[in-house]
Amino acid sequence: MVRKKYVLKNKKRFLCFLFFTLFLTFTLIYTVKVAGFTDTQYITVTVGEGDSLWSIASKYGGNTDIRKKVYLIKKINHMSSSDLSENVSLLVPVDK
């Protein structure tokens, strides 16, 4: 079996082709990544009598796990415990 040798006849054309191919590949990857990005939206919820983080998370949770939503609410509002006081405003992330 005889192997063919490939000879580069025009180095400038090859480098232009290589640059264009890499540019196109990275542009497509970046575009797909950015198109999938969604900015999180928040609503302000005032805590009423008898409200808990669990009840607020289940009300505004959407399709996510309630435990994850409770964790996000605590993280966004810089809470160290799950204790709530009445008439306190909380930022709650809302799913689109």
Short mmCIF file of N, CA and C in Angstrom, two decimals:
data_model
loop_
_atom_site.label_atom_id
_atom_site.label_comp_id
_atom_site.label_asym_id
_atom_site.label_seq_id
_atom_site.Cartn_x
_atom_site.Cartn_y
_atom_site.Cartn_z
N MET A 1 0.84 -1.18 0.00
CA MET A 1 0.00 0.00 0.00
C MET A 1 0.89 1.24 0.00
N VAL A 2 0.65 2.11 -0.91
CA VAL A 2 1.44 3.32 -1.06
C VAL A 2 0.69 4.48 -0.43
N ARG A 3 1.36 5.19 0.46
CA ARG A 3 0.75 6.35 1.12
C ARG A 3 1.01 7.60 0.30
N LYS A 4 -0.04 8.38 0.17
CA LYS A 4 0.09 9.64 -0.55
C LYS A 4 0.69 10.69 0.37
N LYS A 5 1.54 11.49 -0.19
CA LYS A 5 2.08 12.62 0.55
C LYS A 5 1.31 13.87 0.15
N TYR A 6 0.87 14.59 1.16
CA TYR A 6 0.18 15.84 0.88
C TYR A 6 1.18 16.97 0.99
N VAL A 7 1.20 17.78 -0.01
CA VAL A 7 2.13 18.90 -0.07
C VAL A 7 1.32 20.19 0.01
N LEU A 8 1.73 21.05 0.90
CA LEU A 8 1.07 22.33 1.07
C LEU A 8 1.60 23.30 0.02
N LYS A 9 0.72 23.65 -0.94
CA LYS A 9 1.16 24.48 -2.06
C LYS A 9 1.06 25.97 -1.76
N ASN A 10 0.03 26.36 -0.99
CA ASN A 10 -0.15 27.77 -0.70
C ASN A 10 -0.38 27.91 0.81
N LYS A 11 0.67 28.25 1.53
CA LYS A 11 0.61 28.33 2.99
C LYS A 11 -0.33 29.44 3.45
N LYS A 12 -0.35 30.55 2.77
CA LYS A 12 -1.21 31.67 3.14
C LYS A 12 -2.69 31.30 3.03
N ARG A 13 -3.06 30.62 1.95
CA ARG A 13 -4.45 30.20 1.76
C ARG A 13 -4.85 29.19 2.84
N PHE A 14 -3.94 28.28 3.18
CA PHE A 14 -4.23 27.29 4.22
C PHE A 14 -4.44 27.97 5.57
N LEU A 15 -3.60 28.92 5.93
CA LEU A 15 -3.75 29.62 7.21
C LEU A 15 -5.04 30.45 7.24
N CYS A 16 -5.41 31.05 6.13
CA CYS A 16 -6.68 31.79 6.06
C CYS A 16 -7.86 30.84 6.25
N PHE A 17 -7.80 29.69 5.61
CA PHE A 17 -8.86 28.69 5.76
C PHE A 17 -8.95 28.22 7.21
N LEU A 18 -7.80 27.95 7.83
CA LEU A 18 -7.76 27.50 9.21
C LEU A 18 -8.32 28.56 10.15
N PHE A 19 -7.92 29.81 9.96
CA PHE A 19 -8.42 30.91 10.79
C PHE A 19 -9.93 31.07 10.63
N PHE A 20 -10.41 31.05 9.40
CA PHE A 20 -11.85 31.19 9.15
C PHE A 20 -12.64 30.06 9.79
N THR A 21 -12.14 28.84 9.68
CA THR A 21 -12.83 27.69 10.27
C THR A 21 -12.89 27.81 11.79
N LEU A 22 -11.78 28.18 12.42
CA LEU A 22 -11.77 28.35 13.87
C LEU A 22 -12.67 29.50 14.30
N PHE A 23 -12.63 30.60 13.57
CA PHE A 23 -13.49 31.74 13.88
C PHE A 23 -14.96 31.36 13.80
N LEU A 24 -15.34 30.67 12.75
CA LEU A 24 -16.72 30.23 12.59
C LEU A 24 -17.14 29.27 13.70
N THR A 25 -16.28 28.35 14.06
CA THR A 25 -16.58 27.38 15.12
C THR A 25 -16.80 28.09 16.46
N PHE A 26 -15.88 28.97 16.83
CA PHE A 26 -16.03 29.67 18.10
C PHE A 26 -17.22 30.61 18.11
N THR A 27 -17.53 31.22 16.98
CA THR A 27 -18.70 32.09 16.89
C THR A 27 -19.98 31.30 17.11
N LEU A 28 -20.08 30.13 16.50
CA LEU A 28 -21.27 29.30 16.67
C LEU A 28 -21.41 28.81 18.11
N ILE A 29 -20.31 28.40 18.71
CA ILE A 29 -20.36 27.92 20.10
C ILE A 29 -20.78 29.05 21.03
N TYR A 30 -20.20 30.23 20.87
CA TYR A 30 -20.54 31.36 21.72
C TYR A 30 -22.00 31.79 21.52
N THR A 31 -22.47 31.78 20.29
CA THR A 31 -23.85 32.18 20.00
C THR A 31 -24.84 31.24 20.66
N VAL A 32 -24.59 29.96 20.59
CA VAL A 32 -25.48 28.99 21.21
C VAL A 32 -25.47 29.14 22.72
N LYS A 33 -24.31 29.41 23.29
CA LYS A 33 -24.19 29.58 24.73
C LYS A 33 -24.95 30.81 25.20
N VAL A 34 -24.83 31.90 24.48
CA VAL A 34 -25.50 33.14 24.85
C VAL A 34 -27.00 33.04 24.64
N ALA A 35 -27.43 32.37 23.60
CA ALA A 35 -28.86 32.25 23.32
C ALA A 35 -29.57 31.45 24.40
N GLY A 36 -28.87 30.55 25.07
CA GLY A 36 -29.48 29.75 26.13
C GLY A 36 -29.51 30.44 27.47
N PHE A 37 -28.88 31.61 27.58
CA PHE A 37 -28.81 32.33 28.85
C PHE A 37 -30.10 33.08 29.10
N THR A 38 -30.63 32.92 30.28
CA THR A 38 -31.80 33.70 30.69
C THR A 38 -31.49 34.39 32.01
N ASP A 39 -31.81 35.66 32.08
CA ASP A 39 -31.56 36.43 33.28
C ASP A 39 -32.67 36.13 34.29
N THR A 40 -32.30 35.91 35.54
CA THR A 40 -33.27 35.59 36.58
C THR A 40 -34.07 36.83 36.93
N GLN A 41 -35.39 36.65 37.03
CA GLN A 41 -36.25 37.75 37.42
C GLN A 41 -36.73 37.51 38.86
N TYR A 42 -36.93 38.59 39.58
CA TYR A 42 -37.32 38.52 40.98
C TYR A 42 -38.62 39.30 41.21
N ILE A 43 -39.37 38.84 42.19
CA ILE A 43 -40.52 39.60 42.67
C ILE A 43 -40.32 39.83 44.16
N THR A 44 -40.95 40.87 44.68
CA THR A 44 -40.88 41.16 46.10
C THR A 44 -42.14 40.64 46.76
N VAL A 45 -41.95 39.81 47.76
CA VAL A 45 -43.07 39.21 48.49
C VAL A 45 -43.01 39.69 49.93
N THR A 46 -44.12 40.19 50.43
CA THR A 46 -44.21 40.61 51.83
C THR A 46 -44.73 39.43 52.65
N VAL A 47 -44.00 39.08 53.69
CA VAL A 47 -44.34 37.94 54.52
C VAL A 47 -45.57 38.28 55.35
N GLY A 48 -46.55 37.40 55.27
CA GLY A 48 -47.77 37.58 56.04
C GLY A 48 -47.79 36.67 57.25
N GLU A 49 -48.88 36.74 57.99
CA GLU A 49 -49.02 35.91 59.19
C GLU A 49 -49.14 34.44 58.78
N GLY A 50 -48.33 33.59 59.38
CA GLY A 50 -48.37 32.16 59.11
C GLY A 50 -47.57 31.73 57.89
N ASP A 51 -46.92 32.66 57.20
CA ASP A 51 -46.10 32.29 56.04
C ASP A 51 -44.78 31.67 56.49
N SER A 52 -44.29 30.76 55.69
CA SER A 52 -42.98 30.17 55.92
C SER A 52 -42.23 30.17 54.59
N LEU A 53 -40.94 29.92 54.66
CA LEU A 53 -40.15 29.85 53.42
C LEU A 53 -40.68 28.73 52.53
N TRP A 54 -41.10 27.64 53.15
CA TRP A 54 -41.60 26.50 52.39
C TRP A 54 -42.88 26.88 51.64
N SER A 55 -43.79 27.60 52.29
CA SER A 55 -45.05 27.98 51.62
C SER A 55 -44.81 29.00 50.51
N ILE A 56 -43.88 29.93 50.75
CA ILE A 56 -43.55 30.92 49.72
C ILE A 56 -42.88 30.23 48.54
N ALA A 57 -41.96 29.32 48.82
CA ALA A 57 -41.26 28.61 47.74
C ALA A 57 -42.21 27.73 46.94
N SER A 58 -43.16 27.11 47.60
CA SER A 58 -44.11 26.27 46.86
C SER A 58 -45.08 27.11 46.03
N LYS A 59 -45.39 28.32 46.49
CA LYS A 59 -46.30 29.19 45.76
C LYS A 59 -45.65 29.76 44.50
N TYR A 60 -44.37 30.15 44.59
CA TYR A 60 -43.67 30.78 43.48
C TYR A 60 -42.60 29.89 42.86
N GLY A 61 -42.62 28.61 43.19
CA GLY A 61 -41.56 27.71 42.77
C GLY A 61 -41.58 27.28 41.33
N GLY A 62 -42.74 27.22 40.72
CA GLY A 62 -42.81 26.74 39.34
C GLY A 62 -42.54 25.24 39.29
N ASN A 63 -41.68 24.82 38.38
CA ASN A 63 -41.38 23.40 38.21
C ASN A 63 -40.13 22.95 38.97
N THR A 64 -39.50 23.85 39.74
CA THR A 64 -38.28 23.47 40.43
C THR A 64 -38.58 22.79 41.75
N ASP A 65 -37.58 22.13 42.29
CA ASP A 65 -37.69 21.48 43.59
C ASP A 65 -37.84 22.55 44.66
N ILE A 66 -38.77 22.35 45.59
CA ILE A 66 -39.06 23.35 46.61
C ILE A 66 -37.84 23.58 47.51
N ARG A 67 -37.08 22.50 47.79
CA ARG A 67 -35.89 22.66 48.63
C ARG A 67 -34.86 23.57 47.97
N LYS A 68 -34.72 23.46 46.65
CA LYS A 68 -33.79 24.34 45.93
C LYS A 68 -34.28 25.78 45.96
N LYS A 69 -35.59 25.95 45.83
CA LYS A 69 -36.16 27.30 45.85
C LYS A 69 -35.99 27.94 47.23
N VAL A 70 -36.18 27.16 48.30
CA VAL A 70 -35.97 27.68 49.66
C VAL A 70 -34.51 28.10 49.83
N TYR A 71 -33.60 27.27 49.34
CA TYR A 71 -32.17 27.60 49.41
C TYR A 71 -31.86 28.90 48.66
N LEU A 72 -32.43 29.06 47.46
CA LEU A 72 -32.20 30.28 46.68
C LEU A 72 -32.76 31.52 47.38
N ILE A 73 -33.94 31.39 47.96
CA ILE A 73 -34.55 32.53 48.66
C ILE A 73 -33.66 32.94 49.83
N LYS A 74 -33.17 31.95 50.59
CA LYS A 74 -32.29 32.26 51.72
C LYS A 74 -30.98 32.89 51.25
N LYS A 75 -30.44 32.40 50.15
CA LYS A 75 -29.17 32.91 49.64
C LYS A 75 -29.32 34.33 49.11
N ILE A 76 -30.37 34.59 48.34
CA ILE A 76 -30.59 35.91 47.75
C ILE A 76 -30.83 36.96 48.83
N ASN A 77 -31.56 36.59 49.87
CA ASN A 77 -31.90 37.54 50.93
C ASN A 77 -30.91 37.53 52.09
N HIS A 78 -29.79 36.82 51.94
CA HIS A 78 -28.73 36.76 52.95
C HIS A 78 -29.26 36.33 54.31
N MET A 79 -30.02 35.25 54.32
CA MET A 79 -30.61 34.73 55.55
C MET A 79 -29.77 33.57 56.06
N SER A 80 -29.53 33.53 57.36
CA SER A 80 -28.79 32.42 57.94
C SER A 80 -29.72 31.36 58.52
N SER A 81 -30.96 31.74 58.81
CA SER A 81 -31.93 30.77 59.32
C SER A 81 -33.24 30.91 58.54
N SER A 82 -34.13 30.00 58.79
CA SER A 82 -35.42 30.00 58.08
C SER A 82 -36.51 30.76 58.82
N ASP A 83 -36.15 31.45 59.89
CA ASP A 83 -37.13 32.20 60.67
C ASP A 83 -37.54 33.45 59.91
N LEU A 84 -38.86 33.70 59.87
CA LEU A 84 -39.40 34.87 59.18
C LEU A 84 -40.18 35.73 60.16
N SER A 85 -40.12 37.02 59.94
CA SER A 85 -40.93 37.96 60.70
C SER A 85 -42.02 38.50 59.78
N GLU A 86 -43.14 38.86 60.39
CA GLU A 86 -44.26 39.38 59.61
C GLU A 86 -43.90 40.76 59.05
N ASN A 87 -44.44 41.08 57.87
CA ASN A 87 -44.24 42.35 57.16
C ASN A 87 -42.80 42.58 56.70
N VAL A 88 -42.06 41.52 56.50
CA VAL A 88 -40.71 41.62 55.95
C VAL A 88 -40.79 41.32 54.46
N SER A 89 -40.07 42.10 53.65
CA SER A 89 -40.08 41.90 52.20
C SER A 89 -38.94 40.96 51.81
N LEU A 90 -39.24 39.99 50.95
CA LEU A 90 -38.25 39.04 50.47
C LEU A 90 -38.20 39.11 48.94
N LEU A 91 -37.01 38.96 48.39
CA LEU A 91 -36.87 38.80 46.95
C LEU A 91 -36.99 37.31 46.64
N VAL A 92 -37.87 36.99 45.69
CA VAL A 92 -38.11 35.60 45.33
C VAL A 92 -37.85 35.46 43.83
N PRO A 93 -36.96 34.52 43.43
CA PRO A 93 -36.73 34.29 42.00
C PRO A 93 -37.95 33.64 41.37
N VAL A 94 -38.31 34.12 40.18
CA VAL A 94 -39.50 33.60 39.49
C VAL A 94 -39.06 32.93 38.20
N ASP A 95 -39.57 31.74 37.94
CA ASP A 95 -39.31 31.03 36.69
C ASP A 95 -40.18 31.61 35.61
N LYS A 96 -39.61 31.69 34.42
CA LYS A 96 -40.37 32.22 33.27
C LYS A 96 -41.25 31.13 32.70
#
